PDB file of C-alpha atoms in Angstrom:
ATOM      1  CA  MET A 490       2.409 -43.952 -12.484  1.00  0.00           C
ATOM      2  CA  SER A 491       6.116 -44.415 -12.760  1.00  0.00           C
ATOM      3  CA  ARG A 492       8.376 -43.743  -9.677  1.00  0.00           C
ATOM      4  CA  VAL A 493      10.334 -41.089 -11.760  1.00  0.00           C
ATOM      5  CA  PHE A 494       7.187 -39.154 -12.544  1.00  0.00           C
ATOM      6  CA  LEU A 495       5.971 -39.329  -9.016  1.00  0.00           C
ATOM      7  CA  SER A 496       9.396 -38.365  -7.484  1.00  0.00           C
ATOM      8  CA  THR A 497       9.262 -35.354 -10.002  1.00  0.00           C
ATOM      9  CA  LEU A 498       5.848 -34.369  -9.213  1.00  0.00           C
ATOM     10  CA  LEU A 499       6.571 -34.462  -5.387  1.00  0.00           C
ATOM     11  CA  SER A 500       9.793 -32.309  -5.986  1.00  0.00           C
ATOM     12  CA  VAL A 501       7.926 -29.639  -7.879  1.00  0.00           C
ATOM     13  CA  THR A 502       5.158 -29.452  -5.380  1.00  0.00           C
ATOM     14  CA  MET A 503       7.721 -29.268  -2.474  1.00  0.00           C
ATOM     15  CA  VAL A 504       9.738 -26.555  -4.302  1.00  0.00           C
ATOM     16  CA  LYS A 505       6.562 -24.420  -4.846  1.00  0.00           C
ATOM     17  CA  HIS A 506       5.460 -24.859  -1.130  1.00  0.00           C
ATOM     18  CA  LEU A 507       8.931 -23.925   0.223  1.00  0.00           C
ATOM     19  CA  GLN A 508       9.102 -20.976  -2.189  1.00  0.00           C
ATOM     20  CA  ALA A 509       5.836 -19.625  -1.161  1.00  0.00           C
ATOM     21  CA  VAL A 510       6.733 -19.973   2.598  1.00  0.00           C
ATOM     22  CA  SER A 511      10.194 -18.504   1.798  1.00  0.00           C
ATOM     23  CA  ASN A 512       8.588 -15.334   0.330  1.00  0.00           C
ATOM     24  CA  ASP A 513       6.582 -14.843   3.413  1.00  0.00           C
ATOM     25  CA  TYR A 514       9.465 -15.315   5.692  1.00  0.00           C
ATOM     26  CA  ILE A 515      11.813 -12.905   3.584  1.00  0.00           C
ATOM     27  CA  ALA A 516       8.884 -10.203   3.746  1.00  0.00           C
ATOM     28  CA  LEU A 517       8.450 -10.613   7.490  1.00  0.00           C
ATOM     29  CA  SER A 518      12.082 -10.664   8.202  1.00  0.00           C
ATOM     30  CA  ALA A 519      12.692  -7.475   6.254  1.00  0.00           C
ATOM     31  CA  LEU A 520       9.704  -5.708   7.720  1.00  0.00           C
ATOM     32  CA  TYR A 521      10.970  -6.746  11.260  1.00  0.00           C
ATOM     33  CA  LYS A 522      14.432  -5.360  10.622  1.00  0.00           C
ATOM     34  CA  ASP A 523      13.420  -2.204   8.739  1.00  0.00           C
ATOM     35  CA  THR A 524      10.747  -1.191  11.306  1.00  0.00           C
ATOM     36  CA  ASN A 525      12.551  -1.588  14.593  1.00  0.00           C
ATOM     37  CA  GLY A 526      10.831  -5.046  15.379  1.00  0.00           C
ATOM     38  CA  PRO A 527      12.402  -5.303  18.916  1.00  0.00           C
ATOM     39  CA  GLU A 528      10.650  -2.069  19.952  1.00  0.00           C
ATOM     40  CA  TRP A 529       7.087  -3.041  18.786  1.00  0.00           C
ATOM     41  CA  GLY A 530       4.408  -2.987  21.392  1.00  0.00           C
ATOM     42  CA  SER A 531       3.406  -6.578  20.448  1.00  0.00           C
ATOM     43  CA  LYS A 532       5.893  -8.851  18.915  1.00  0.00           C
ATOM     44  CA  GLU A 533       4.814 -12.275  20.515  1.00  0.00           C
ATOM     45  CA  ASN A 534       6.769 -15.208  18.786  1.00  0.00           C
ATOM     46  CA  TRP A 535       8.038 -13.074  15.939  1.00  0.00           C
ATOM     47  CA  MET A 536      10.885 -14.602  14.142  1.00  0.00           C
ATOM     48  CA  VAL A 537      10.617 -18.046  15.886  1.00  0.00           C
ATOM     49  CA  GLY A 538      11.538 -20.494  13.303  1.00  0.00           C
ATOM     50  CA  THR A 539      11.463 -20.075   9.581  1.00  0.00           C
ATOM     51  CA  ASP A 540       7.728 -20.778   8.729  1.00  0.00           C
ATOM     52  CA  PRO A 541       5.127 -18.476  10.413  1.00  0.00           C
ATOM     53  CA  CYS A 542       2.315 -20.602   8.750  1.00  0.00           C
ATOM     54  CA  ASP A 543       3.537 -23.911  10.339  1.00  0.00           C
ATOM     55  CA  GLU A 544       0.767 -24.832  12.843  1.00  0.00           C
ATOM     56  CA  THR A 545       3.436 -26.420  15.130  1.00  0.00           C
ATOM     57  CA  ASN A 546       5.382 -23.149  15.387  1.00  0.00           C
ATOM     58  CA  PRO A 547       4.613 -20.834  18.210  1.00  0.00           C
ATOM     59  CA  TRP A 548       4.702 -17.879  15.461  1.00  0.00           C
ATOM     60  CA  TYR A 549       1.526 -19.359  13.853  1.00  0.00           C
ATOM     61  CA  ASN A 550      -1.251 -16.973  13.893  1.00  0.00           C
ATOM     62  CA  THR A 551       0.345 -14.634  16.540  1.00  0.00           C
ATOM     63  CA  GLY A 552       1.689 -11.065  16.329  1.00  0.00           C
ATOM     64  CA  GLY A 553      -0.751  -9.607  14.185  1.00  0.00           C
ATOM     65  CA  MET A 554      -0.766 -12.270  11.441  1.00  0.00           C
ATOM     66  CA  THR A 555      -3.317 -14.640  10.193  1.00  0.00           C
ATOM     67  CA  CYS A 556      -2.395 -17.702   8.084  1.00  0.00           C
ATOM     68  CA  ASP A 557      -4.674 -20.148   5.913  1.00  0.00           C
ATOM     69  CA  GLY A 558      -2.307 -22.920   6.771  1.00  0.00           C
ATOM     70  CA  THR A 559       0.129 -22.368   4.030  1.00  0.00           C
ATOM     71  CA  ASN A 560       0.359 -18.382   3.493  1.00  0.00           C
ATOM     72  CA  ILE A 561      -0.066 -15.402   5.425  1.00  0.00           C
ATOM     73  CA  THR A 562      -3.595 -13.937   4.391  1.00  0.00           C
ATOM     74  CA  LYS A 563      -4.024 -10.981   6.953  1.00  0.00           C
ATOM     75  CA  PHE A 564      -1.865  -8.440   8.415  1.00  0.00           C
ATOM     76  CA  ASP A 565      -3.090  -6.308  11.357  1.00  0.00           C
ATOM     77  CA  MET A 566      -0.568  -4.115  13.245  1.00  0.00           C
ATOM     78  CA  ILE A 567      -2.725  -1.311  14.381  1.00  0.00           C
ATOM     79  CA  THR A 568      -1.187   0.830  17.133  1.00  0.00           C
ATOM     80  CA  ASN A 569       2.052  -1.224  17.597  1.00  0.00           C
ATOM     81  CA  ASP A 570       4.755   1.266  17.964  1.00  0.00           C
ATOM     82  CA  ILE A 571       5.969   0.505  14.457  1.00  0.00           C
ATOM     83  CA  SER A 572       8.519   2.946  13.086  1.00  0.00           C
ATOM     84  CA  GLY A 573      10.941   3.137  10.102  1.00  0.00           C
ATOM     85  CA  SER A 574      10.061   2.447   6.440  1.00  0.00           C
ATOM     86  CA  LEU A 575       8.231  -0.338   4.679  1.00  0.00           C
ATOM     87  CA  PRO A 576      10.664  -2.553   2.937  1.00  0.00           C
ATOM     88  CA  THR A 577      10.068  -3.403  -0.850  1.00  0.00           C
ATOM     89  CA  GLU A 578      10.075  -7.121   0.234  1.00  0.00           C
ATOM     90  CA  PHE A 579       6.587  -6.369   1.825  1.00  0.00           C
ATOM     91  CA  GLY A 580       5.274  -6.929  -1.848  1.00  0.00           C
ATOM     92  CA  LEU A 581       6.220 -10.632  -1.546  1.00  0.00           C
ATOM     93  CA  LEU A 582       3.230 -11.300   0.754  1.00  0.00           C
ATOM     94  CA  LEU A 583       1.296 -12.369  -2.351  1.00  0.00           C
ATOM     95  CA  HIS A 584      -1.498 -14.016  -0.532  1.00  0.00           C
ATOM     96  CA  VAL A 585      -2.493 -11.216   1.931  1.00  0.00           C
ATOM     97  CA  THR A 586      -6.140  -9.946   1.718  1.00  0.00           C
ATOM     98  CA  GLN A 587      -6.024  -7.370   4.402  1.00  0.00           C
ATOM     99  CA  VAL A 588      -3.256  -5.010   5.470  1.00  0.00           C
ATOM    100  CA  SER A 589      -3.525  -2.484   8.501  1.00  0.00           C
ATOM    101  CA  PHE A 590      -0.797  -0.442   9.986  1.00  0.00           C
ATOM    102  CA  ALA A 591      -2.960   2.376  11.330  1.00  0.00           C
ATOM    103  CA  ASP A 592      -1.791   4.530  14.202  1.00  0.00           C
ATOM    104  CA  ASN A 593       1.979   3.920  14.030  1.00  0.00           C
ATOM    105  CA  THR A 594       4.867   6.057  12.966  1.00  0.00           C
ATOM    106  CA  LEU A 595       5.833   4.593   9.573  1.00  0.00           C
ATOM    107  CA  THR A 596       8.089   7.007   7.412  1.00  0.00           C
ATOM    108  CA  GLY A 597       9.299   7.105   4.027  1.00  0.00           C
ATOM    109  CA  SER A 598       7.245   6.465   0.898  1.00  0.00           C
ATOM    110  CA  LEU A 599       4.853   3.590   0.107  1.00  0.00           C
ATOM    111  CA  PRO A 600       6.818   1.177  -1.834  1.00  0.00           C
ATOM    112  CA  THR A 601       5.712   0.621  -5.467  1.00  0.00           C
ATOM    113  CA  GLU A 602       5.742  -3.006  -4.596  1.00  0.00           C
ATOM    114  CA  ILE A 603       2.391  -2.490  -2.907  1.00  0.00           C
ATOM    115  CA  GLY A 604       0.913  -2.975  -6.216  1.00  0.00           C
ATOM    116  CA  MET A 605       2.041  -6.610  -5.976  1.00  0.00           C
ATOM    117  CA  LEU A 606      -0.562  -7.271  -3.451  1.00  0.00           C
ATOM    118  CA  GLU A 607      -3.401  -7.933  -5.863  1.00  0.00           C
ATOM    119  CA  ARG A 608      -5.406 -10.193  -3.575  1.00  0.00           C
ATOM    120  CA  ILE A 609      -6.181  -7.514  -1.209  1.00  0.00           C
ATOM    121  CA  LEU A 610     -10.033  -7.615  -1.509  1.00  0.00           C
ATOM    122  CA  LYS A 611     -11.953  -7.891   1.639  1.00  0.00           C
ATOM    123  CA  ALA A 612     -12.336  -7.052   5.514  1.00  0.00           C
ATOM    124  CA  ASP A 613     -11.084  -3.443   5.887  1.00  0.00           C
ATOM    125  CA  GLY A 614      -8.748  -3.536   2.900  1.00  0.00           C
ATOM    126  CA  VAL A 615      -5.715  -1.157   3.019  1.00  0.00           C
ATOM    127  CA  ASN A 616      -5.205   0.978   6.186  1.00  0.00           C
ATOM    128  CA  PHE A 617      -2.149   3.242   6.842  1.00  0.00           C
ATOM    129  CA  LEU A 618      -4.123   5.835   8.585  1.00  0.00           C
ATOM    130  CA  SER A 619      -2.251   8.151  10.817  1.00  0.00           C
ATOM    131  CA  ASN A 620       1.466   7.467  10.279  1.00  0.00           C
ATOM    132  CA  ARG A 621       4.237   9.767   8.947  1.00  0.00           C
ATOM    133  CA  LEU A 622       4.300   8.461   5.296  1.00  0.00           C
ATOM    134  CA  SER A 623       5.683  10.846   2.734  1.00  0.00           C
ATOM    135  CA  GLY A 624       6.352  11.047  -0.990  1.00  0.00           C
ATOM    136  CA  GLN A 625       3.770  10.435  -3.723  1.00  0.00           C
ATOM    137  CA  VAL A 626       1.037   7.923  -3.740  1.00  0.00           C
ATOM    138  CA  PRO A 627       2.502   5.290  -6.225  1.00  0.00           C
ATOM    139  CA  THR A 628       0.798   4.658  -9.489  1.00  0.00           C
ATOM    140  CA  GLU A 629       0.826   0.869  -8.665  1.00  0.00           C
ATOM    141  CA  ILE A 630      -1.860   1.569  -6.191  1.00  0.00           C
ATOM    142  CA  GLY A 631      -4.151   1.163  -9.120  1.00  0.00           C
ATOM    143  CA  SER A 632      -3.231  -2.618  -9.386  1.00  0.00           C
ATOM    144  CA  LEU A 633      -5.339  -3.386  -6.292  1.00  0.00           C
ATOM    145  CA  THR A 634      -8.276  -3.706  -8.612  1.00  0.00           C
ATOM    146  CA  LEU A 635      -9.917  -6.413  -6.288  1.00  0.00           C
ATOM    147  CA  LEU A 636     -10.216  -4.064  -3.205  1.00  0.00           C
ATOM    148  CA  GLN A 637     -13.622  -4.187  -2.086  1.00  0.00           C
ATOM    149  CA  LYS A 638     -14.043  -1.952   0.999  1.00  0.00           C
ATOM    150  CA  ASN A 639     -11.698   0.729   2.185  1.00  0.00           C
ATOM    151  CA  LEU A 640      -8.408   2.472   1.176  1.00  0.00           C
ATOM    152  CA  TRP A 641      -7.113   4.664   4.122  1.00  0.00           C
ATOM    153  CA  LEU A 642      -4.061   6.888   3.522  1.00  0.00           C
ATOM    154  CA  ALA A 643      -5.353   9.863   5.661  1.00  0.00           C
ATOM    155  CA  GLU A 644      -3.381  11.811   8.229  1.00  0.00           C
ATOM    156  CA  ASN A 645       0.056  11.398   6.657  1.00  0.00           C
ATOM    157  CA  SER A 646       2.569  13.497   4.925  1.00  0.00           C
ATOM    158  CA  LEU A 647       1.912  12.397   1.210  1.00  0.00           C
ATOM    159  CA  SER A 648       2.461  14.886  -1.396  1.00  0.00           C
ATOM    160  CA  GLY A 649       2.313  15.448  -5.062  1.00  0.00           C
ATOM    161  CA  SER A 650      -0.486  14.631  -7.542  1.00  0.00           C
ATOM    162  CA  LEU A 651      -2.843  11.829  -6.955  1.00  0.00           C
ATOM    163  CA  PRO A 652      -2.410   9.329  -9.653  1.00  0.00           C
ATOM    164  CA  THR A 653      -5.212   8.738 -12.323  1.00  0.00           C
ATOM    165  CA  GLU A 654      -4.700   4.978 -11.724  1.00  0.00           C
ATOM    166  CA  ILE A 655      -6.586   5.306  -8.412  1.00  0.00           C
ATOM    167  CA  GLY A 656      -9.652   5.339 -10.596  1.00  0.00           C
ATOM    168  CA  ARG A 657      -9.211   1.836 -11.419  1.00  0.00           C
ATOM    169  CA  LEU A 658     -10.423   0.571  -7.935  1.00  0.00           C
ATOM    170  CA  THR A 659     -14.020   0.569  -9.199  1.00  0.00           C
ATOM    171  CA  LEU A 660     -14.969  -2.447  -6.824  1.00  0.00           C
ATOM    172  CA  MET A 661     -14.496  -0.314  -3.675  1.00  0.00           C
ATOM    173  CA  THR A 662     -17.636   0.127  -1.877  1.00  0.00           C
ATOM    174  CA  LYS A 663     -16.839   1.922   1.367  1.00  0.00           C
ATOM    175  CA  GLN A 664     -14.334   4.656   1.911  1.00  0.00           C
ATOM    176  CA  LEU A 665     -11.384   6.440   0.207  1.00  0.00           C
ATOM    177  CA  GLN A 666      -9.790   8.452   2.837  1.00  0.00           C
ATOM    178  CA  LEU A 667      -6.933  10.984   1.636  1.00  0.00           C
ATOM    179  CA  GLU A 668      -7.644  13.906   4.000  1.00  0.00           C
ATOM    180  CA  SER A 669      -4.998  15.738   5.927  1.00  0.00           C
ATOM    181  CA  ASN A 670      -1.934  15.122   3.661  1.00  0.00           C
ATOM    182  CA  HIS A 671      -0.119  17.427   1.386  1.00  0.00           C
ATOM    183  CA  LEU A 672      -1.413  16.334  -1.935  1.00  0.00           C
ATOM    184  CA  THR A 673      -1.473  19.131  -4.645  1.00  0.00           C
ATOM    185  CA  GLY A 674      -2.543  19.497  -8.373  1.00  0.00           C
ATOM    186  CA  LEU A 675      -5.737  18.680  -9.886  1.00  0.00           C
ATOM    187  CA  ILE A 676      -8.437  16.261  -8.492  1.00  0.00           C
ATOM    188  CA  PRO A 677      -8.311  13.615 -11.207  1.00  0.00           C
ATOM    189  CA  THR A 678     -11.319  13.119 -13.195  1.00  0.00           C
ATOM    190  CA  GLU A 679     -10.919   9.241 -12.800  1.00  0.00           C
ATOM    191  CA  LEU A 680     -12.011   9.500  -9.270  1.00  0.00           C
ATOM    192  CA  GLY A 681     -15.578   9.790 -10.616  1.00  0.00           C
ATOM    193  CA  LEU A 682     -15.324   6.225 -11.660  1.00  0.00           C
ATOM    194  CA  LEU A 683     -15.618   4.946  -7.954  1.00  0.00           C
ATOM    195  CA  VAL A 684     -19.293   4.987  -8.286  1.00  0.00           C
ATOM    196  CA  ALA A 685     -19.827   1.970  -6.078  1.00  0.00           C
ATOM    197  CA  MET A 686     -18.539   3.744  -2.914  1.00  0.00           C
ATOM    198  CA  THR A 687     -21.582   4.418  -0.577  1.00  0.00           C
ATOM    199  CA  ALA A 688     -19.667   5.883   2.359  1.00  0.00           C
ATOM    200  CA  SER A 689     -17.302   8.725   1.647  1.00  0.00           C
ATOM    201  CA  LEU A 690     -14.547  10.203  -0.482  1.00  0.00           C
ATOM    202  CA  GLU A 691     -12.452  12.499   1.845  1.00  0.00           C
ATOM    203  CA  LEU A 692     -10.115  14.954   0.130  1.00  0.00           C
ATOM    204  CA  GLN A 693     -10.277  17.639   2.663  1.00  0.00           C
ATOM    205  CA  SER A 694      -7.155  19.455   4.088  1.00  0.00           C
ATOM    206  CA  ASN A 695      -4.797  19.028   1.279  1.00  0.00           C
ATOM    207  CA  SER A 696      -3.584  21.608  -1.341  1.00  0.00           C
ATOM    208  CA  PHE A 697      -5.567  20.395  -4.419  1.00  0.00           C
ATOM    209  CA  CYS A 698      -6.231  23.221  -6.796  1.00  0.00           C
ATOM    210  CA  GLY A 699      -8.291  23.971 -10.007  1.00  0.00           C
ATOM    211  CA  GLU A 700     -11.910  22.813 -10.236  1.00  0.00           C
ATOM    212  CA  ILE A 701     -13.534  19.601  -8.938  1.00  0.00           C
ATOM    213  CA  PRO A 702     -14.576  17.553 -11.906  1.00  0.00           C
ATOM    214  CA  PRO A 703     -18.438  17.056 -11.853  1.00  0.00           C
ATOM    215  CA  GLN A 704     -17.988  13.441 -11.973  1.00  0.00           C
ATOM    216  CA  VAL A 705     -16.379  13.558  -8.653  1.00  0.00           C
ATOM    217  CA  LEU A 706     -18.893  15.887  -7.065  1.00  0.00           C
ATOM    218  CA  ALA A 707     -21.585  13.349  -8.099  1.00  0.00           C
ATOM    219  CA  LEU A 708     -20.141  10.781  -5.690  1.00  0.00           C
ATOM    220  CA  ASP A 709     -21.839  10.104  -2.297  1.00  0.00           C
ATOM    221  CA  GLY A 710     -20.003  11.748   0.726  1.00  0.00           C
ATOM    222  CA  VAL A 711     -17.529  13.766  -1.115  1.00  0.00           C
ATOM    223  CA  THR A 712     -15.684  16.102   1.336  1.00  0.00           C
ATOM    224  CA  TYR A 713     -13.183  18.723   0.043  1.00  0.00           C
ATOM    225  CA  SER A 714     -12.834  21.698   2.443  1.00  0.00           C
ATOM    226  CA  ALA A 715      -9.412  23.215   3.262  1.00  0.00           C
ATOM    227  CA  ASN A 716      -7.885  23.121  -0.122  1.00  0.00           C
ATOM    228  CA  SER A 717      -6.999  25.693  -2.782  1.00  0.00           C
ATOM    229  CA  LEU A 718      -9.919  24.690  -5.030  1.00  0.00           C
ATOM    230  CA  GLY A 719     -11.080  27.276  -7.342  1.00  0.00           C
ATOM    231  CA  THR A 720      -7.710  28.752  -7.926  1.00  0.00           C
ATOM    232  CA  ALA A 721      -5.182  28.160 -10.801  1.00  0.00           C
ATOM    233  CA  CYS A 722      -2.711  25.456 -10.153  1.00  0.00           C
ATOM    234  CA  PRO A 723       0.843  26.811 -10.049  1.00  0.00           C
ATOM    235  CA  ALA A 724       2.923  26.289 -13.184  1.00  0.00           C
ATOM    236  CA  PRO A 725       5.432  23.354 -13.089  1.00  0.00           C
ATOM    237  CA  ALA A 726       9.064  24.484 -12.097  1.00  0.00           C
ATOM    238  CA  PRO A 727      11.142  25.071 -15.122  1.00  0.00           C
ATOM    239  CA  THR A 728      13.617  22.179 -15.883  1.00  0.00           C
ATOM    240  CA  ALA A 729      17.097  23.176 -14.806  1.00  0.00           C
ATOM    241  CA  ALA A 730      19.611  23.645 -17.701  1.00  0.00           C
ATOM    242  CA  PRO A 731      22.330  21.165 -18.137  1.00  0.00           C
ATOM    243  CA  THR A 732      25.612  21.988 -16.210  1.00  0.00           C
ATOM    244  CA  GLY A 733      29.152  21.314 -17.290  1.00  0.00           C
ATOM    245  CA  ASN A 734      31.183  22.440 -20.239  1.00  0.00           C
ATOM    246  CA  PRO A 735      29.551  22.053 -23.609  1.00  0.00           C
ATOM    247  CA  THR A 736      31.269  19.766 -26.074  1.00  0.00           C
ATOM    248  CA  ALA A 737      33.581  21.669 -28.426  1.00  0.00           C
ATOM    249  CA  SER A 738      32.556  21.905 -31.930  1.00  0.00           C
ATOM    250  CA  PRO A 739      35.058  20.204 -34.345  1.00  0.00           C
ATOM    251  CA  THR A 740      37.069  22.624 -36.450  1.00  0.00           C
TER     252      THR A 740
END
């Protein structure tokens, strides 16, 4: 093997490794900044050095993170006094397989970049239970097609219609918790595709209207009380007329 080829191979390998580490660090730095990291309940060794997955770094496998030696694979920040909004950079954690921010005070909307976390597939899956998240559930949630257990979004202030893309999570076997939000509109028929779930589909305490699709009723453990089901859905608000002076017609 020539020295030139070997040098090139090593350079490419190092660049790829540094890029992966850099993505993790960028994501964690943005998270710490945007969610008031200095006030977290547990922040041991956070932001020490620039490589949280370096085994010689005090940051390694502390503060709710788990690494596989190269990349962050698990993020568990339950009940940690985390406030503020999730940064878009959170989507750079491309190797994470479990995310949990339950029982905090996160605000704002779920970033669309959550759909980039396509490797989320095991343990408890995605857990944002009991925060203050608002806005719509992003359609990109349907990109988490490897999710195998739970998606917990209950006890927030999410609003608007539930995206039909959520029906793509067909490998999910445990719970889809959406209760106690402000979700509106029809319950999407696509939820009926989640036939692998054996625990519960929790839709209660929202503002869903119309009829429940029979495909959804056939699922195990469906709960849907405290909605506006059986009533017609409100007509969409009319689009506002354009403002400003109309362009004068040529004479």
